[in-house]
């Protein structure tokens, strides 16, 4: 019985390993074994010098930093306040932060595109029109940051909520206040250090989301990293696969760092399909 | 876009009574205002557009159910059903294959194996989108490594098809299932199994009458989560099959890019609303199930 169970387990694990490792190995082979050229590392060496690689990667990183900053500034005070005071608001915030899960990104971007069209159609004579122009600036599309913050809300909420559950915020804040700390000081010096793991967790998840995001940025006509890979795929198959492999490694490193940073393993599931 | 910290936190408050009251709802206001604008406006735009038609000549807007009707007919209906079918099959397969994998990991006592598989699942469940599509094109596409070396072409293999897409989706759905179901499998007490076996039950009977009923909410929850993931997926399909397989996400993207008949612009929004309704239904099933399974696991 025991031996049969062990055998069964190894068969399952073996098949899983096969399914999950073969595409990775095949991708790696595909990038270095070019038909008619033999073994070559051109696909990797050419990446850096290819048009748009650096600018699209930089754009993605800038968007990620802005998104993380905004989402944390919005969420941290809100969830801390929920713990300290208004428990009646908890369900409200919970629902508000889960709503984005109900709207698939493609539907969300359809809505955004429609709103953006209101600008030229209805608002061209109002000062609001300027806002519409500014947030669609090609060099730094603020509209993407707005969209990404919404898309990150469910994951950030869950990360912060589980982090807060582990510490006694009320006692921490009251101790800090009794020692004469002001409100911001109590928050920054007493609460935030205890939330380090949760904050890192939330930041990494947001970073991974923004770096891989394709649907919204592609349909709004911007070219961050994921869209660039897609565009390159049409012309240079080898290189696009090479970049795909590298981006998987990058995600891997990010999530390992996340596990190592004390945030615990990510239970998050935000496959971007 | 600047978002200031709520001033409520900054105001020095003396009495303990007022201190407790002060931060409460004021700190939540910026969040709610933000969501109302960044999420509420697009949501309103979807609903408004789904039920209205702009007259091309006069520019007047009339409210009608025609878009919704159109979104449930002809090629749009085919795409919607195609998406539902694809998501249902891949979710079922993902759950069916993820469960034994998770069980194999949980039942082995190797900490190392467990950590390795769960970390890998965390990474792979997030490995969607364009890179995933390209990895599979390199493996099993027309010039893919396996296609060429195994001579799959002659067997009629085609990655850019319904079943090819399912094979690719499973790459992030199975790990997602493993992550979802592992806590539930951890919650199965070994005493339950021993008690069942001591009472003369076979392994199969134990699974049928004890383990599966306890796991059922988590399993269903996982299934629904997988369905939602596959249903909302766009990037992988767009990068891989173009429009060879009819999917609602691809139809919406097409319509947004202007590839539709004049007067049908708002059908994309009607299709989006269809998707939101399906996804909403999915979440309505998922959330109570998650709560129920949490009750078992905390007990």
Coordinates of C-alpha atoms in Angstrom, one line a residue:
Chain A
X1 CA 0.0 0.0 0.0
X2 CA 2.6 2.5 1.1
X3 CA 4.9 1.6 -1.8
X4 CA 2.0 1.9 -4.3
X5 CA 1.2 5.4 -2.9
X6 CA 4.8 6.5 -3.3
X7 CA 4.9 5.2 -6.8
X8 CA 1.7 7.1 -7.6
X9 CA 3.1 10.3 -6.1
X10 CA 6.3 10.1 -8.2
X11 CA 4.3 9.5 -11.4
X12 CA 2.2 12.6 -10.7
X13 CA 5.2 14.8 -9.9
X14 CA 7.1 13.5 -12.8
X15 CA 4.3 14.3 -15.3
X16 CA 3.9 17.7 -13.8
X17 CA 7.6 18.4 -14.0
X18 CA 7.5 17.3 -17.7
X19 CA 4.6 19.6 -18.5
X20 CA 6.0 22.6 -16.7
X21 CA 9.7 22.2 -17.6
X22 CA 9.5 21.2 -21.3
X23 CA 8.1 24.6 -22.6
X24 CA 10.8 26.4 -20.7
X25 CA 13.6 24.2 -21.9
X26 CA 12.2 24.3 -25.5
X27 CA 12.0 28.1 -25.4
X28 CA 15.6 28.2 -24.3
X29 CA 16.6 25.9 -27.1
X30 CA 14.5 27.9 -29.6
X31 CA 16.4 31.1 -28.8
X32 CA 19.9 29.7 -29.2
X33 CA 19.4 27.0 -31.9
X34 CA 18.4 29.0 -35.0
X35 CA 17.7 26.9 -38.1
X36 CA 20.5 27.5 -40.7
X37 CA 22.8 29.3 -38.2
X38 CA 23.5 26.7 -35.6
X39 CA 24.2 27.7 -32.0
X40 CA 24.0 31.4 -31.6
X41 CA 23.4 33.8 -28.7
X42 CA 22.5 36.7 -31.0
X43 CA 18.9 36.8 -29.7
X44 CA 20.2 37.7 -26.2
X45 CA 23.1 40.0 -27.2
X46 CA 20.8 42.0 -29.6
X47 CA 18.1 42.7 -27.0
X48 CA 19.9 45.7 -25.4
X49 CA 20.4 47.4 -28.7
X50 CA 17.0 46.8 -30.1
X51 CA 14.7 49.8 -30.5
X52 CA 12.3 50.4 -27.7
X53 CA 13.6 47.9 -25.3
X54 CA 15.1 50.3 -22.8
X55 CA 12.4 52.9 -23.2
X56 CA 9.6 50.4 -22.8
X57 CA 11.2 48.8 -19.8
X58 CA 11.8 52.2 -18.2
X59 CA 8.2 53.2 -18.8
X60 CA 7.0 50.0 -17.1
X61 CA 9.2 50.6 -14.1
X62 CA 8.2 54.2 -13.8
X63 CA 4.5 53.2 -14.0
X64 CA 5.2 50.5 -11.4
X65 CA 6.8 52.9 -8.9
X66 CA 4.0 55.5 -9.4
X67 CA 1.3 52.8 -9.0
X68 CA 2.9 51.4 -5.8
X69 CA 3.2 54.9 -4.3
X70 CA -0.4 55.8 -5.0
X71 CA -1.9 52.5 -4.0
X72 CA 0.0 52.4 -0.7
X73 CA -0.8 56.1 0.1
X74 CA -4.5 55.3 -0.5
X75 CA -4.7 52.0 1.2
X76 CA -2.4 52.1 4.3
X77 CA -4.2 54.9 6.1
X78 CA -7.5 53.4 5.2
X79 CA -6.8 49.9 6.5
X80 CA -5.1 51.2 9.6
X81 CA -8.0 53.5 10.3
X82 CA -10.4 50.5 9.9
X83 CA -8.4 48.6 12.5
X84 CA -8.4 51.5 14.9
X85 CA -11.8 52.9 14.6
X86 CA -14.7 52.4 12.3
X87 CA -15.3 48.6 12.1
X88 CA -18.7 49.5 10.4
X89 CA -16.8 50.8 7.4
X90 CA -14.9 47.5 7.0
X91 CA -17.5 45.7 4.8
X92 CA -17.7 48.8 2.6
X93 CA -13.9 48.9 2.0
X94 CA -13.8 45.2 1.5
X95 CA -16.5 45.3 -1.2
X96 CA -14.9 48.4 -2.8
X97 CA -11.6 46.6 -3.0
X98 CA -13.1 43.4 -4.4
X99 CA -15.1 45.1 -7.1
X100 CA -12.3 45.2 -9.6
X101 CA -12.2 41.4 -9.6
X102 CA -15.7 41.4 -11.1
X103 CA -14.7 43.5 -14.1
X104 CA -12.3 41.7 -16.4
X105 CA -9.4 44.0 -17.6
X106 CA -10.8 44.0 -21.2
X107 CA -14.2 45.3 -20.0
X108 CA -12.4 47.8 -17.8
X109 CA -10.4 49.2 -20.6
X110 CA -13.5 49.4 -22.8
X111 CA -15.0 51.6 -20.1
X112 CA -11.9 53.7 -19.8
X113 CA -11.7 54.2 -23.6
X114 CA -15.3 55.4 -23.6
X115 CA -14.6 57.9 -20.7
X116 CA -11.6 59.2 -22.5
X117 CA -13.7 59.9 -25.6
X118 CA -16.0 62.1 -23.5
X119 CA -13.1 64.5 -23.2
X120 CA -13.0 65.8 -26.8
X121 CA -16.8 65.2 -27.3
X122 CA -18.3 66.9 -24.4
X123 CA -15.7 68.7 -22.4
X124 CA -13.6 70.6 -24.9
X125 CA -14.7 74.0 -23.6
X126 CA -14.2 73.2 -19.9
X127 CA -11.1 73.2 -17.8
X128 CA -11.6 69.5 -17.3
X129 CA -10.4 69.0 -20.8
X130 CA -6.9 69.9 -19.8
X131 CA -6.9 67.1 -17.3
X132 CA -7.9 64.6 -20.0
X133 CA -5.0 65.8 -22.1
X134 CA -2.5 65.6 -19.3
X135 CA -3.4 62.1 -18.1
X136 CA -3.0 60.8 -21.6
X137 CA 0.5 62.2 -22.0
X138 CA 2.5 59.6 -24.1
X139 CA 5.7 60.0 -22.1
X140 CA 4.0 59.2 -18.8
X141 CA 0.4 58.0 -19.2
X142 CA -1.2 58.8 -15.8
X143 CA -4.4 57.1 -17.0
X144 CA -2.5 53.7 -16.9
X145 CA -1.5 54.4 -13.3
X146 CA -5.1 55.1 -12.4
X147 CA -6.1 51.8 -14.1
X148 CA -3.3 49.8 -12.4
X149 CA -4.1 51.1 -9.0
X150 CA -7.7 49.9 -9.4
X151 CA -6.5 46.5 -10.7
X152 CA -4.0 46.2 -7.7
X153 CA -6.6 47.1 -5.0
X154 CA -7.8 43.5 -4.3
X155 CA -4.3 42.1 -3.9
X156 CA -3.0 45.0 -1.9
X157 CA -6.0 45.0 0.4
X158 CA -5.6 41.3 1.0
X159 CA -1.8 41.6 1.7
X160 CA -2.2 44.6 4.1
X161 CA -5.2 43.1 5.8
X162 CA -3.4 39.8 6.6
X163 CA -0.3 41.8 7.8
X164 CA -2.4 43.9 10.1
X165 CA -4.2 40.9 11.5
X166 CA -0.8 39.8 12.9
X167 CA -0.2 42.9 15.0
X168 CA -2.1 44.7 17.6
X169 CA -2.4 48.1 16.0
X170 CA -4.5 49.7 18.7
X171 CA -2.0 49.0 21.5
X172 CA 0.9 50.0 19.3
X173 CA -0.7 53.4 18.4
X174 CA -1.8 54.0 22.0
X175 CA 1.6 53.2 23.4
X176 CA 3.2 55.6 20.8
X177 CA 0.7 58.3 21.6
X178 CA 1.2 57.9 25.3
X179 CA 4.9 58.4 24.8
X180 CA 4.1 61.7 23.2
X181 CA 4.3 60.8 19.5
X182 CA 2.0 62.7 17.1
X183 CA -0.4 60.9 14.8
X184 CA 1.9 60.8 11.8
X185 CA 4.8 59.8 13.9
X186 CA 2.9 57.0 15.6
X187 CA 1.9 55.8 12.1
X188 CA 5.4 56.1 10.5
X189 CA 7.5 55.0 13.5
X190 CA 5.4 52.4 15.2
X191 CA 2.9 50.9 12.8
X192 CA 4.7 50.9 9.5
X193 CA 7.9 49.1 10.7
X194 CA 5.7 46.3 12.0
X195 CA 3.9 46.1 8.6
X196 CA 7.2 45.8 6.7
X197 CA 6.4 42.3 5.4
X198 CA 2.9 43.2 4.3
X199 CA 4.1 46.4 2.6
X200 CA 6.8 44.6 0.7
X201 CA 4.3 41.9 -0.2
X202 CA 1.9 44.4 -1.6
X203 CA 4.6 46.3 -3.5
X204 CA 6.0 43.2 -5.1
X205 CA 2.6 42.0 -6.2
X206 CA 1.9 45.4 -7.7
X207 CA 5.2 45.4 -9.4
X208 CA 4.6 42.0 -11.0
X209 CA 1.2 43.1 -12.1
X210 CA 2.4 46.3 -13.7
X211 CA 5.4 44.7 -15.4
X212 CA 3.3 42.1 -17.1
X213 CA 0.2 44.1 -17.8
X214 CA -0.8 44.0 -21.5
X215 CA -4.5 44.3 -22.0
X216 CA -5.1 47.9 -20.8
X217 CA -1.9 49.5 -22.1
X218 CA -2.2 47.7 -25.5
X219 CA -5.7 48.8 -26.2
X220 CA -5.1 52.4 -25.0
X221 CA -2.2 52.5 -27.4
X222 CA 0.8 52.8 -25.1
X223 CA 4.0 50.7 -25.3
X224 CA 5.2 49.5 -21.9
X225 CA 7.3 46.3 -21.7
X226 CA 4.7 43.6 -22.3
X227 CA 3.4 45.5 -25.4
X228 CA 6.9 45.8 -26.7
X229 CA 7.5 42.1 -26.4
X230 CA 4.2 41.6 -28.4
X231 CA 5.3 44.0 -31.1
X232 CA 8.8 42.5 -31.4
X233 CA 7.2 39.0 -31.7
X234 CA 5.9 39.9 -35.1
X235 CA 9.4 40.5 -36.6
X236 CA 11.9 38.7 -34.5
X237 CA 10.6 35.4 -33.1
X238 CA 13.9 34.4 -31.5
X239 CA 14.3 37.6 -29.6
X240 CA 10.7 37.8 -28.4
X241 CA 11.0 34.3 -26.9
X242 CA 14.4 35.3 -25.4
X243 CA 12.8 38.3 -23.7
X244 CA 9.9 36.1 -22.6
X245 CA 12.3 33.7 -20.9
X246 CA 14.1 36.6 -19.2
X247 CA 10.8 38.1 -18.0
X248 CA 9.9 34.8 -16.5
X249 CA 13.2 34.7 -14.7
X250 CA 12.6 38.3 -13.5
X251 CA 9.2 37.4 -12.1
X252 CA 10.8 34.3 -10.4
X253 CA 13.5 36.5 -8.8
X254 CA 10.9 39.0 -7.6
X255 CA 8.7 36.4 -6.0
X256 CA 11.7 34.6 -4.4
X257 CA 12.8 37.9 -3.0
X258 CA 9.2 38.3 -1.8
X259 CA 9.3 35.0 0.0
X260 CA 12.7 35.8 1.4
X261 CA 11.8 39.3 2.6
X262 CA 9.6 37.8 5.3
X263 CA 6.3 38.4 3.6
X264 CA 5.7 34.7 3.4
X265 CA 4.9 32.9 0.3
X266 CA 2.5 34.5 -2.1
X267 CA -0.9 32.9 -2.1
X268 CA -1.9 35.5 -4.6
X269 CA -3.4 34.5 -7.8
X270 CA -3.6 37.2 -10.3
X271 CA -2.9 35.4 -13.5
X272 CA -3.0 37.9 -16.3
X273 CA -3.8 35.3 -19.0
Chain B
X1 CA -2.3 62.6 -9.8
X2 CA -1.4 63.5 -6.3
X3 CA -2.9 61.8 -3.3
X4 CA -2.3 63.5 0.0
X5 CA -2.4 61.6 3.2
X6 CA -5.7 62.3 5.0
X7 CA -5.3 65.3 7.1
X8 CA -7.4 63.7 9.9
X9 CA -4.3 61.8 10.9
X10 CA -2.3 64.9 11.2
X11 CA -4.6 66.9 13.4
X12 CA -3.4 66.8 17.0
X13 CA -6.3 65.6 19.2
X14 CA -6.1 65.8 22.9
X15 CA -8.8 63.7 24.5
X16 CA -8.8 59.9 24.3
X17 CA -12.4 59.9 23.2
X18 CA -11.9 62.2 20.3
X19 CA -8.7 60.4 19.4
X20 CA -10.5 57.2 18.8
X21 CA -13.1 58.9 16.7
X22 CA -10.9 61.1 14.6
X23 CA -9.0 58.9 12.1
X24 CA -12.0 56.6 11.3
X25 CA -13.8 57.5 8.1
X26 CA -11.7 60.4 7.1
X27 CA -8.8 58.2 6.3
X28 CA -11.1 56.0 4.1
X29 CA -12.4 59.0 2.1
X30 CA -9.5 59.4 -0.3
X31 CA -9.7 55.7 -1.2
X32 CA -13.4 55.9 -1.8
X33 CA -13.1 59.1 -3.9
X34 CA -10.4 57.5 -6.0
X35 CA -12.3 54.3 -6.7
X36 CA -15.4 56.4 -7.5
X37 CA -13.5 58.2 -10.2
X38 CA -11.0 55.7 -11.6
X39 CA -13.4 52.7 -11.3
X40 CA -16.8 54.2 -11.1
X41 CA -16.6 56.4 -14.2
X42 CA -15.6 53.5 -16.5
X43 CA -18.2 51.3 -15.0
X44 CA -20.9 54.0 -15.6
X45 CA -19.5 54.4 -19.1
X46 CA -19.9 50.7 -19.8
X47 CA -23.5 50.5 -18.6
X48 CA -24.5 53.8 -20.3
X49 CA -22.9 52.8 -23.6
X50 CA -24.3 49.3 -23.5
X51 CA -27.8 50.8 -23.4
X52 CA -27.5 53.7 -25.8
X53 CA -26.9 54.4 -29.4
X54 CA -25.4 57.6 -30.8
X55 CA -27.0 58.8 -34.1
X56 CA -24.1 59.4 -36.5
X57 CA -25.7 62.4 -38.2
X58 CA -27.4 64.3 -35.4
X59 CA -25.2 63.2 -32.6
X60 CA -28.2 62.6 -30.4
X61 CA -28.2 59.7 -28.0
X62 CA -31.1 57.4 -27.6
X63 CA -31.5 54.7 -25.0
X64 CA -32.2 51.2 -26.3
X65 CA -31.7 47.6 -25.6
X66 CA -30.5 46.9 -29.2
X67 CA -26.8 46.7 -28.3
X68 CA -27.5 44.1 -25.6
X69 CA -29.7 42.1 -28.1
X70 CA -27.0 42.4 -30.7
X71 CA -24.3 41.2 -28.3
X72 CA -26.3 38.0 -27.8
X73 CA -26.6 37.2 -31.5
X74 CA -24.6 35.9 -34.4
X75 CA -20.8 36.0 -34.2
X76 CA -20.9 37.8 -30.8
X77 CA -22.9 35.0 -29.3
X78 CA -20.6 32.5 -30.8
X79 CA -17.6 34.3 -29.2
X80 CA -19.3 34.5 -25.8
X81 CA -20.2 30.8 -25.9
X82 CA -16.7 30.0 -27.1
X83 CA -15.2 31.8 -24.1
X84 CA -17.6 30.1 -21.7
X85 CA -16.8 26.7 -23.2
X86 CA -13.1 27.3 -23.3
X87 CA -13.1 28.5 -19.6
X88 CA -15.3 25.7 -18.4
X89 CA -13.2 23.0 -20.0
X90 CA -9.9 24.4 -19.0
X91 CA -11.1 25.1 -15.4
X92 CA -12.4 21.5 -15.1
X93 CA -9.1 20.1 -16.5
X94 CA -7.1 22.4 -14.3
X95 CA -9.0 21.4 -11.2
X96 CA -8.8 17.7 -12.1
X97 CA -5.1 17.8 -12.7
X98 CA -4.2 20.3 -9.9
X99 CA -5.9 18.2 -7.2
X100 CA -3.6 15.1 -7.5
X101 CA -0.6 17.3 -7.8
X102 CA -1.4 19.1 -4.7
X103 CA -2.2 15.9 -2.9
X104 CA 1.1 14.4 -4.0
X105 CA 2.9 17.4 -2.5
X106 CA 0.9 17.5 0.8
X107 CA 1.1 13.8 1.4
X108 CA 4.9 13.7 1.0
X109 CA 6.6 14.7 4.1
X110 CA 9.5 16.4 2.3
X111 CA 9.5 20.0 3.3
X112 CA 11.9 20.8 0.5
X113 CA 9.5 19.4 -2.2
X114 CA 6.6 21.3 -0.7
X115 CA 8.4 24.6 -0.7
X116 CA 9.7 24.1 -4.2
X117 CA 6.3 23.2 -5.7
X118 CA 4.4 25.9 -3.9
X119 CA 7.0 28.6 -4.8
X120 CA 7.0 27.4 -8.4
X121 CA 3.2 27.5 -8.4
X122 CA 3.3 31.0 -7.2
X123 CA 5.5 32.0 -10.1
X124 CA 3.7 30.0 -12.7
X125 CA 0.2 31.1 -11.7
X126 CA 1.4 34.6 -12.4
X127 CA 3.1 33.7 -15.7
X128 CA 0.3 34.6 -18.0
X129 CA 0.1 36.9 -20.9
X130 CA 2.3 37.5 -23.9
X131 CA 5.5 35.7 -22.6
X132 CA 3.5 32.5 -21.9
X133 CA 2.1 32.6 -25.4
X134 CA 5.5 33.0 -27.0
X135 CA 7.0 30.2 -24.9
X136 CA 4.4 27.8 -26.2
X137 CA 4.8 29.1 -29.8
X138 CA 8.5 28.3 -29.4
X139 CA 7.7 24.8 -28.1
X140 CA 4.7 23.6 -30.1
X141 CA 4.0 26.3 -32.7
X142 CA 4.5 25.8 -36.4
X143 CA 8.3 26.1 -36.1
X144 CA 8.4 25.1 -32.5
X145 CA 11.2 22.9 -31.1
X146 CA 8.9 19.9 -30.3
X147 CA 6.9 20.3 -33.4
X148 CA 10.0 20.1 -35.6
X149 CA 11.9 17.4 -33.6
X150 CA 8.9 15.1 -33.1
X151 CA 7.4 15.7 -36.5
X152 CA 4.0 16.7 -35.0
X153 CA 3.0 18.5 -38.2
X154 CA 2.2 15.3 -39.9
X155 CA -0.1 14.2 -37.1
X156 CA -2.3 17.2 -37.6
X157 CA -1.1 19.0 -34.5
X158 CA -2.2 22.7 -34.4
X159 CA -1.4 24.9 -31.4
X160 CA -3.4 27.8 -32.7
X161 CA -6.7 26.0 -32.0
X162 CA -9.3 25.6 -29.3
X163 CA -7.4 22.7 -27.7
X164 CA -4.1 24.3 -28.2
X165 CA -5.3 27.3 -26.2
X166 CA -6.5 25.0 -23.4
X167 CA -3.1 23.3 -23.3
X168 CA -1.6 26.8 -22.8
X169 CA -4.1 28.0 -20.3
X170 CA -3.5 24.9 -18.1
X171 CA 0.1 26.2 -17.7
X172 CA -1.2 28.9 -15.2
X173 CA -4.5 27.3 -14.2
X174 CA -3.0 24.1 -12.7
X175 CA -0.6 26.0 -10.4
X176 CA -3.5 28.3 -9.5
X177 CA -5.5 25.2 -8.4
X178 CA -2.5 23.9 -6.4
X179 CA -2.3 27.2 -4.5
X180 CA -6.0 27.3 -3.9
X181 CA -6.5 23.7 -2.8
X182 CA -3.3 23.1 -0.7
X183 CA -4.6 24.8 2.5
X184 CA -7.8 22.7 2.3
X185 CA -5.8 19.5 1.8
X186 CA -3.6 20.5 4.8
X187 CA -6.8 20.8 6.8
X188 CA -7.7 17.2 6.3
X189 CA -6.8 15.6 9.6
X190 CA -4.9 12.3 9.5
X191 CA -7.2 11.1 12.4
X192 CA -10.2 11.2 10.0
X193 CA -8.4 8.9 7.6
X194 CA -7.3 6.6 10.5
X195 CA -10.8 6.6 11.9
X196 CA -12.3 5.6 8.6
X197 CA -9.7 2.9 7.9
X198 CA -10.1 1.5 11.5
X199 CA -13.9 1.2 10.8
X200 CA -13.1 -0.9 7.8
X201 CA -13.4 1.7 5.1
X202 CA -11.3 1.4 2.0
X203 CA -9.2 4.2 0.7
X204 CA -11.8 4.9 -2.0
X205 CA -14.6 5.0 0.6
X206 CA -12.6 7.4 2.7
X207 CA -12.2 9.8 -0.2
X208 CA -15.8 9.4 -1.3
X209 CA -17.5 9.9 2.1
X210 CA -15.0 11.9 4.1
X211 CA -12.4 13.8 2.2
X212 CA -14.3 14.9 -0.8
X213 CA -17.3 16.3 1.1
X214 CA -14.9 18.3 3.3
X215 CA -13.0 19.5 0.3
X216 CA -16.1 20.2 -1.8
X217 CA -16.4 23.9 -1.1
X218 CA -12.7 24.5 -1.7
X219 CA -12.8 22.4 -4.9
X220 CA -15.8 24.3 -6.2
X221 CA -14.3 27.6 -5.2
X222 CA -11.1 26.7 -7.0
X223 CA -13.0 25.6 -10.0
X224 CA -14.9 28.9 -10.1
X225 CA -11.7 30.9 -9.6
X226 CA -10.1 29.1 -12.5
X227 CA -13.1 29.7 -14.7
X228 CA -12.9 33.4 -13.9
X229 CA -9.2 33.5 -14.7
X230 CA -9.6 31.8 -18.0
X231 CA -12.7 33.8 -18.9
X232 CA -10.9 37.1 -18.4
X233 CA -7.7 36.1 -20.1
X234 CA -6.9 38.2 -23.2
X235 CA -3.2 38.6 -23.7
X236 CA -2.3 35.0 -24.2
X237 CA -5.0 34.4 -26.8
X238 CA -4.3 37.7 -28.6
X239 CA -0.6 36.9 -28.9
X240 CA -1.2 33.3 -29.9
X241 CA -4.3 32.7 -32.0
X242 CA -5.2 36.2 -33.1
X243 CA -8.9 35.6 -34.0
X244 CA -8.6 32.0 -35.1
X245 CA -10.6 31.0 -32.1
X246 CA -13.8 33.0 -31.3
X247 CA -13.5 34.5 -27.9
X248 CA -15.4 37.4 -26.3
X249 CA -12.2 39.2 -25.2
X250 CA -10.9 39.2 -28.7
X251 CA -14.2 40.4 -30.1
X252 CA -14.2 43.4 -27.6
X253 CA -10.6 44.2 -28.5
X254 CA -11.5 44.1 -32.2
X255 CA -14.5 46.4 -31.7
X256 CA -12.4 48.8 -29.6
X257 CA -9.8 49.0 -32.4
X258 CA -12.6 50.2 -34.7
X259 CA -13.0 46.9 -36.7
X260 CA -16.8 47.0 -36.5
X261 CA -19.7 48.1 -38.6
X262 CA -20.8 51.7 -38.2
X263 CA -23.4 52.0 -35.5
X264 CA -22.2 49.0 -33.6
X265 CA -19.5 50.8 -31.6
X266 CA -21.4 50.3 -28.4
X267 CA -21.8 46.6 -28.9
X268 CA -18.3 46.3 -27.4
X269 CA -19.6 47.9 -24.3
X270 CA -22.6 45.6 -24.3
X271 CA -20.3 42.6 -24.6
X272 CA -18.2 44.0 -21.8
X273 CA -21.4 44.2 -19.7
X274 CA -22.1 40.5 -20.6
X275 CA -18.6 39.6 -19.3
X276 CA -19.1 41.6 -16.1
X277 CA -22.4 39.8 -15.5
X278 CA -20.7 36.4 -16.0
X279 CA -17.8 37.3 -13.8
X280 CA -20.1 38.7 -11.2
X281 CA -22.0 35.5 -11.2
X282 CA -18.7 33.6 -10.7
X283 CA -17.7 35.8 -7.8
X284 CA -21.1 35.5 -6.2
X285 CA -20.5 31.7 -6.2
X286 CA -16.9 31.9 -5.2
X287 CA -17.0 34.2 -2.1
X288 CA -19.6 32.3 -0.1
X289 CA -17.7 29.0 -0.9
X290 CA -14.5 30.5 0.2
X291 CA -16.1 31.5 3.5
X292 CA -17.5 28.0 4.0
X293 CA -14.2 26.3 3.4
X294 CA -12.5 28.7 5.7
X295 CA -14.9 27.6 8.4
X296 CA -13.7 24.0 8.0
X297 CA -10.1 24.9 8.0
X298 CA -10.2 27.1 11.1
X299 CA -12.1 24.5 13.1

